[in-house]
Amino acid sequence: MPTSIHHFIVFYFLVSISLTDGTELIMVNNCKESVWPGILGTGENPSPKDGGFHLASGEEVNLQVPEGWSGRIWGRQGCYFDEQTNKGSCETGDCGGLLQCKGISGVPPTTLVEMTLGTPQSPLHFYDVSLVDGFNLPVSMKPVGGGGACGVASCEADLNVYCPSALVVERNKKVVGCKSACLAAKSDRNCCTGEFANAKSCKPSVFARLFKTICPHAYSYAYDGSQVLKTCMAPRYVITFCPPH
């Protein structure tokens, strides 16, 4: 047996074993302020930590998700929650005023990390960073080890600095988010819905082009086909809020 094929079989076997225990997600807060990650498992998938928790500046938390897990993760900022009831609100990404989102998605604009993780039978993991729902803070997802066409999905720049005035979301005279063209206009053309619900007729808006220029490794609109969907077979991934760049 050629050495290269032997190495691949050994690697595939080890990856399959690791997938039986699920995948580790390491969440790191590199921002100067606290972040409250929101987590939503899609379909029948669970939401780890009941869908939300506090992550102080400089802190990291390790989560284990089962094989085949799919869902989305976003960062919430400017949050306040009552210590007894865990109810309150966030300036961005709020999920029903709850610390633990428990199946509720965040209110856009939010920078989304999306993933569908593999199984021993189909070991590839798929993941991306999406600006389709707008932007609130920089984030990246990076594999640790693994095989396949591994890469970093990210929007590492602070889009709020470059956000056009028509898309700005402000709280207390501070820009905290940047809407997508879809979120701002709510039109079929900008949302790739109705007669524009296909790649041929739905084209990027001037705002989507701006997003793409600043964050080339993230989805800028629904039919962005520019190799932003990553594939890998890593046993763990680091999701960093405000990654260095």
Short mmCIF file of C-alpha atoms in Angstrom, two decimals:
data_model
loop_
_atom_site.label_atom_id
_atom_site.label_comp_id
_atom_site.label_asym_id
_atom_site.label_seq_id
_atom_site.Cartn_x
_atom_site.Cartn_y
_atom_site.Cartn_z
CA MET A 1 0.00 0.00 0.00
CA PRO A 2 1.48 3.42 -0.92
CA THR A 3 2.52 5.46 2.11
CA SER A 4 0.25 8.42 1.23
CA ILE A 5 -2.85 6.19 1.02
CA HIS A 6 -1.92 4.48 4.27
CA HIS A 7 -1.60 7.85 6.03
CA PHE A 8 -4.98 8.98 4.69
CA ILE A 9 -6.70 5.80 5.93
CA VAL A 10 -5.14 6.19 9.39
CA PHE A 11 -6.16 9.86 9.46
CA TYR A 12 -9.71 9.07 8.32
CA PHE A 13 -9.97 6.38 11.01
CA LEU A 14 -8.79 8.76 13.74
CA VAL A 15 -11.19 11.46 12.60
CA SER A 16 -14.05 8.96 12.61
CA ILE A 17 -13.20 7.97 16.18
CA SER A 18 -13.05 11.61 17.31
CA LEU A 19 -16.43 12.31 15.70
CA THR A 20 -18.09 9.67 17.84
CA ASP A 21 -17.44 11.98 20.79
CA GLY A 22 -18.59 15.05 18.86
CA THR A 23 -16.64 18.20 18.15
CA GLU A 24 -15.11 20.75 20.52
CA LEU A 25 -15.92 24.43 20.03
CA ILE A 26 -13.56 26.80 21.81
CA MET A 27 -15.08 30.26 22.18
CA VAL A 28 -12.65 33.10 22.82
CA ASN A 29 -13.49 36.72 23.61
CA ASN A 30 -10.70 38.91 22.26
CA CYS A 31 -12.88 42.03 22.47
CA LYS A 32 -12.23 44.81 24.97
CA GLU A 33 -15.74 44.36 26.38
CA SER A 34 -17.88 41.40 27.40
CA VAL A 35 -19.65 39.30 24.81
CA TRP A 36 -22.70 37.14 25.46
CA PRO A 37 -22.58 34.33 22.84
CA GLY A 38 -25.93 33.17 21.54
CA ILE A 39 -26.23 29.59 20.27
CA LEU A 40 -29.07 28.07 18.29
CA GLY A 41 -29.11 24.42 17.29
CA THR A 42 -31.12 23.96 14.11
CA GLY A 43 -33.66 21.20 13.53
CA GLU A 44 -33.60 18.70 16.38
CA ASN A 45 -30.12 19.72 17.52
CA PRO A 46 -29.65 20.95 21.10
CA SER A 47 -28.41 24.42 21.99
CA PRO A 48 -25.38 24.07 24.31
CA LYS A 49 -25.57 25.97 27.61
CA ASP A 50 -29.28 26.48 26.89
CA GLY A 51 -28.34 28.85 24.09
CA GLY A 52 -26.39 31.61 25.81
CA PHE A 53 -23.89 32.68 28.45
CA HIS A 54 -21.54 35.48 29.49
CA LEU A 55 -17.98 35.57 28.15
CA ALA A 56 -15.77 38.19 29.78
CA SER A 57 -13.02 39.99 27.90
CA GLY A 58 -10.01 37.67 27.58
CA GLU A 59 -12.02 34.60 28.64
CA GLU A 60 -12.49 31.35 26.73
CA VAL A 61 -15.04 28.56 27.14
CA ASN A 62 -14.94 25.04 25.70
CA LEU A 63 -18.15 23.43 24.48
CA GLN A 64 -18.74 19.90 23.21
CA VAL A 65 -21.37 19.41 20.51
CA PRO A 66 -22.53 15.98 19.28
CA GLU A 67 -21.71 14.49 15.89
CA GLY A 68 -23.84 15.84 13.08
CA TRP A 69 -24.60 19.04 15.01
CA SER A 70 -25.74 22.04 13.01
CA GLY A 71 -26.58 25.53 14.15
CA ARG A 72 -25.54 29.14 14.40
CA ILE A 73 -23.57 31.21 16.88
CA TRP A 74 -23.53 34.97 17.28
CA GLY A 75 -22.15 37.47 19.74
CA ARG A 76 -24.37 39.78 21.77
CA GLN A 77 -23.04 43.04 23.17
CA GLY A 78 -24.18 45.76 25.54
CA CYS A 79 -26.19 43.30 27.64
CA TYR A 80 -27.64 43.62 31.11
CA PHE A 81 -29.35 40.70 32.87
CA ASP A 82 -30.91 40.49 36.30
CA GLU A 83 -28.89 38.04 38.41
CA GLN A 84 -31.99 36.36 39.84
CA THR A 85 -34.20 36.08 36.76
CA ASN A 86 -31.55 36.07 33.98
CA LYS A 87 -33.83 38.45 32.09
CA GLY A 88 -32.76 41.74 30.57
CA SER A 89 -31.72 43.02 27.16
CA CYS A 90 -28.80 43.43 24.76
CA GLU A 91 -27.98 46.30 22.42
CA THR A 92 -27.24 43.81 19.63
CA GLY A 93 -28.21 40.18 19.01
CA ASP A 94 -30.87 40.12 21.74
CA CYS A 95 -32.88 36.89 21.99
CA GLY A 96 -36.16 37.68 23.71
CA GLY A 97 -34.47 39.47 26.60
CA LEU A 98 -33.02 36.19 27.88
CA LEU A 99 -29.48 35.31 28.98
CA GLN A 100 -30.03 31.75 27.70
CA CYS A 101 -31.69 32.00 24.29
CA LYS A 102 -33.37 28.55 24.56
CA GLY A 103 -34.27 28.18 20.89
CA ILE A 104 -34.69 31.88 20.08
CA SER A 105 -32.51 33.43 17.39
CA GLY A 106 -30.83 36.81 17.80
CA VAL A 107 -32.39 40.02 16.51
CA PRO A 108 -30.38 41.20 13.49
CA PRO A 109 -28.09 42.80 12.58
CA THR A 110 -25.77 40.04 13.79
CA THR A 111 -22.58 38.51 12.45
CA LEU A 112 -23.36 34.80 12.20
CA VAL A 113 -21.14 31.75 12.47
CA GLU A 114 -22.96 28.87 10.78
CA MET A 115 -21.95 25.22 10.74
CA THR A 116 -23.04 21.69 9.90
CA LEU A 117 -20.69 19.18 11.46
CA GLY A 118 -19.95 15.71 10.19
CA THR A 119 -20.62 12.14 11.28
CA PRO A 120 -18.44 9.03 11.02
CA GLN A 121 -20.36 8.13 7.85
CA SER A 122 -20.01 11.62 6.35
CA PRO A 123 -17.07 13.22 8.17
CA LEU A 124 -16.77 16.58 6.43
CA HIS A 125 -17.66 19.68 8.46
CA PHE A 126 -19.11 22.72 6.68
CA TYR A 127 -18.87 26.20 8.22
CA ASP A 128 -19.02 29.87 7.29
CA VAL A 129 -19.35 33.41 8.60
CA SER A 130 -22.37 35.25 7.22
CA LEU A 131 -23.23 38.94 6.89
CA VAL A 132 -26.59 38.17 5.26
CA ASP A 133 -28.28 39.31 8.50
CA GLY A 134 -25.91 42.26 8.83
CA PHE A 135 -22.96 42.83 11.17
CA ASN A 136 -22.47 43.64 14.83
CA LEU A 137 -18.95 42.50 15.73
CA PRO A 138 -15.94 40.80 14.11
CA VAL A 139 -15.71 37.02 14.43
CA SER A 140 -13.78 34.07 13.00
CA MET A 141 -13.95 30.26 13.02
CA LYS A 142 -10.63 28.46 12.69
CA PRO A 143 -9.94 24.70 12.71
CA VAL A 144 -7.35 23.15 15.01
CA GLY A 145 -5.83 20.22 13.13
CA GLY A 146 -7.96 18.33 10.64
CA GLY A 147 -7.94 17.49 6.97
CA GLY A 148 -9.86 18.52 3.88
CA ALA A 149 -9.86 22.00 2.35
CA CYS A 150 -9.59 23.58 5.79
CA GLY A 151 -9.62 27.35 6.02
CA VAL A 152 -10.62 30.25 8.24
CA ALA A 153 -14.14 31.65 7.91
CA SER A 154 -14.15 35.22 9.15
CA CYS A 155 -15.10 38.86 9.12
CA GLU A 156 -12.15 40.26 11.03
CA ALA A 157 -12.67 43.98 10.32
CA ASP A 158 -15.03 46.23 12.25
CA LEU A 159 -17.68 46.91 9.62
CA ASN A 160 -19.39 49.38 11.94
CA VAL A 161 -16.58 51.85 11.16
CA TYR A 162 -17.37 51.69 7.43
CA CYS A 163 -21.14 51.28 7.65
CA PRO A 164 -23.12 53.53 5.25
CA SER A 165 -25.47 55.88 7.07
CA ALA A 166 -28.54 54.18 5.56
CA LEU A 167 -27.57 50.92 7.29
CA VAL A 168 -26.33 52.19 10.67
CA VAL A 169 -27.88 50.96 13.93
CA GLU A 170 -27.19 53.23 16.89
CA ARG A 171 -27.66 52.94 20.64
CA ASN A 172 -26.91 55.96 22.83
CA LYS A 173 -25.30 57.74 19.86
CA LYS A 174 -22.89 54.84 19.31
CA VAL A 175 -22.86 52.65 16.18
CA VAL A 176 -23.47 49.09 17.41
CA GLY A 177 -24.48 47.38 14.18
CA CYS A 178 -24.71 47.59 10.41
CA LYS A 179 -27.80 46.31 8.60
CA SER A 180 -27.62 44.26 5.44
CA ALA A 181 -29.33 45.65 2.35
CA CYS A 182 -32.05 43.03 2.83
CA LEU A 183 -32.68 44.05 6.42
CA ALA A 184 -32.78 47.74 5.51
CA ALA A 185 -34.86 47.60 2.31
CA LYS A 186 -36.90 44.41 2.91
CA SER A 187 -37.30 44.02 -0.86
CA ASP A 188 -37.27 40.83 -2.93
CA ARG A 189 -34.35 42.16 -4.95
CA ASN A 190 -32.14 42.74 -1.90
CA CYS A 191 -33.34 39.67 0.00
CA CYS A 192 -33.09 37.23 -2.94
CA THR A 193 -36.72 36.23 -2.50
CA GLY A 194 -39.73 36.01 -4.83
CA GLU A 195 -38.68 36.28 -8.47
CA PHE A 196 -35.09 36.92 -7.30
CA ALA A 197 -34.79 33.64 -5.39
CA ASN A 198 -32.05 32.23 -7.59
CA ALA A 199 -28.38 32.90 -8.27
CA LYS A 200 -29.00 34.10 -11.83
CA SER A 201 -31.35 36.97 -10.98
CA CYS A 202 -30.14 37.89 -7.48
CA LYS A 203 -27.04 40.04 -7.72
CA PRO A 204 -25.04 41.73 -4.94
CA SER A 205 -26.13 45.24 -4.00
CA VAL A 206 -23.62 48.06 -3.71
CA PHE A 207 -23.70 47.46 0.05
CA ALA A 208 -23.02 43.72 -0.37
CA ARG A 209 -20.03 44.62 -2.56
CA LEU A 210 -18.77 46.90 0.20
CA PHE A 211 -19.14 44.09 2.76
CA LYS A 212 -17.27 41.73 0.42
CA THR A 213 -14.41 44.18 -0.09
CA ILE A 214 -13.90 44.60 3.65
CA CYS A 215 -14.65 40.99 4.66
CA PRO A 216 -13.78 38.76 1.67
CA HIS A 217 -14.01 35.53 3.73
CA ALA A 218 -17.68 35.95 4.71
CA TYR A 219 -21.00 35.62 2.89
CA SER A 220 -22.04 39.11 1.79
CA TYR A 221 -25.48 38.17 0.41
CA ALA A 222 -27.62 35.06 -0.04
CA TYR A 223 -26.06 33.83 -3.31
CA ASP A 224 -22.48 34.82 -2.63
CA GLY A 225 -20.61 31.97 -4.32
CA SER A 226 -17.05 33.16 -3.75
CA GLN A 227 -15.63 30.15 -1.89
CA VAL A 228 -16.61 31.37 1.58
CA LEU A 229 -18.08 28.02 2.67
CA LYS A 230 -15.24 26.09 4.32
CA THR A 231 -14.89 22.32 4.70
CA CYS A 232 -12.71 20.47 7.19
CA MET A 233 -12.46 17.37 9.39
CA ALA A 234 -10.93 18.91 12.51
CA PRO A 235 -11.69 17.63 16.02
CA ARG A 236 -11.99 21.18 17.37
CA TYR A 237 -12.56 24.74 16.19
CA VAL A 238 -11.74 28.11 17.74
CA ILE A 239 -14.47 30.75 17.41
CA THR A 240 -12.98 34.14 18.26
CA PHE A 241 -14.93 37.32 18.82
CA CYS A 242 -12.85 40.34 17.71
CA PRO A 243 -10.06 38.19 16.23
CA PRO A 244 -6.67 39.85 15.69
CA HIS A 245 -5.99 40.90 12.12
#
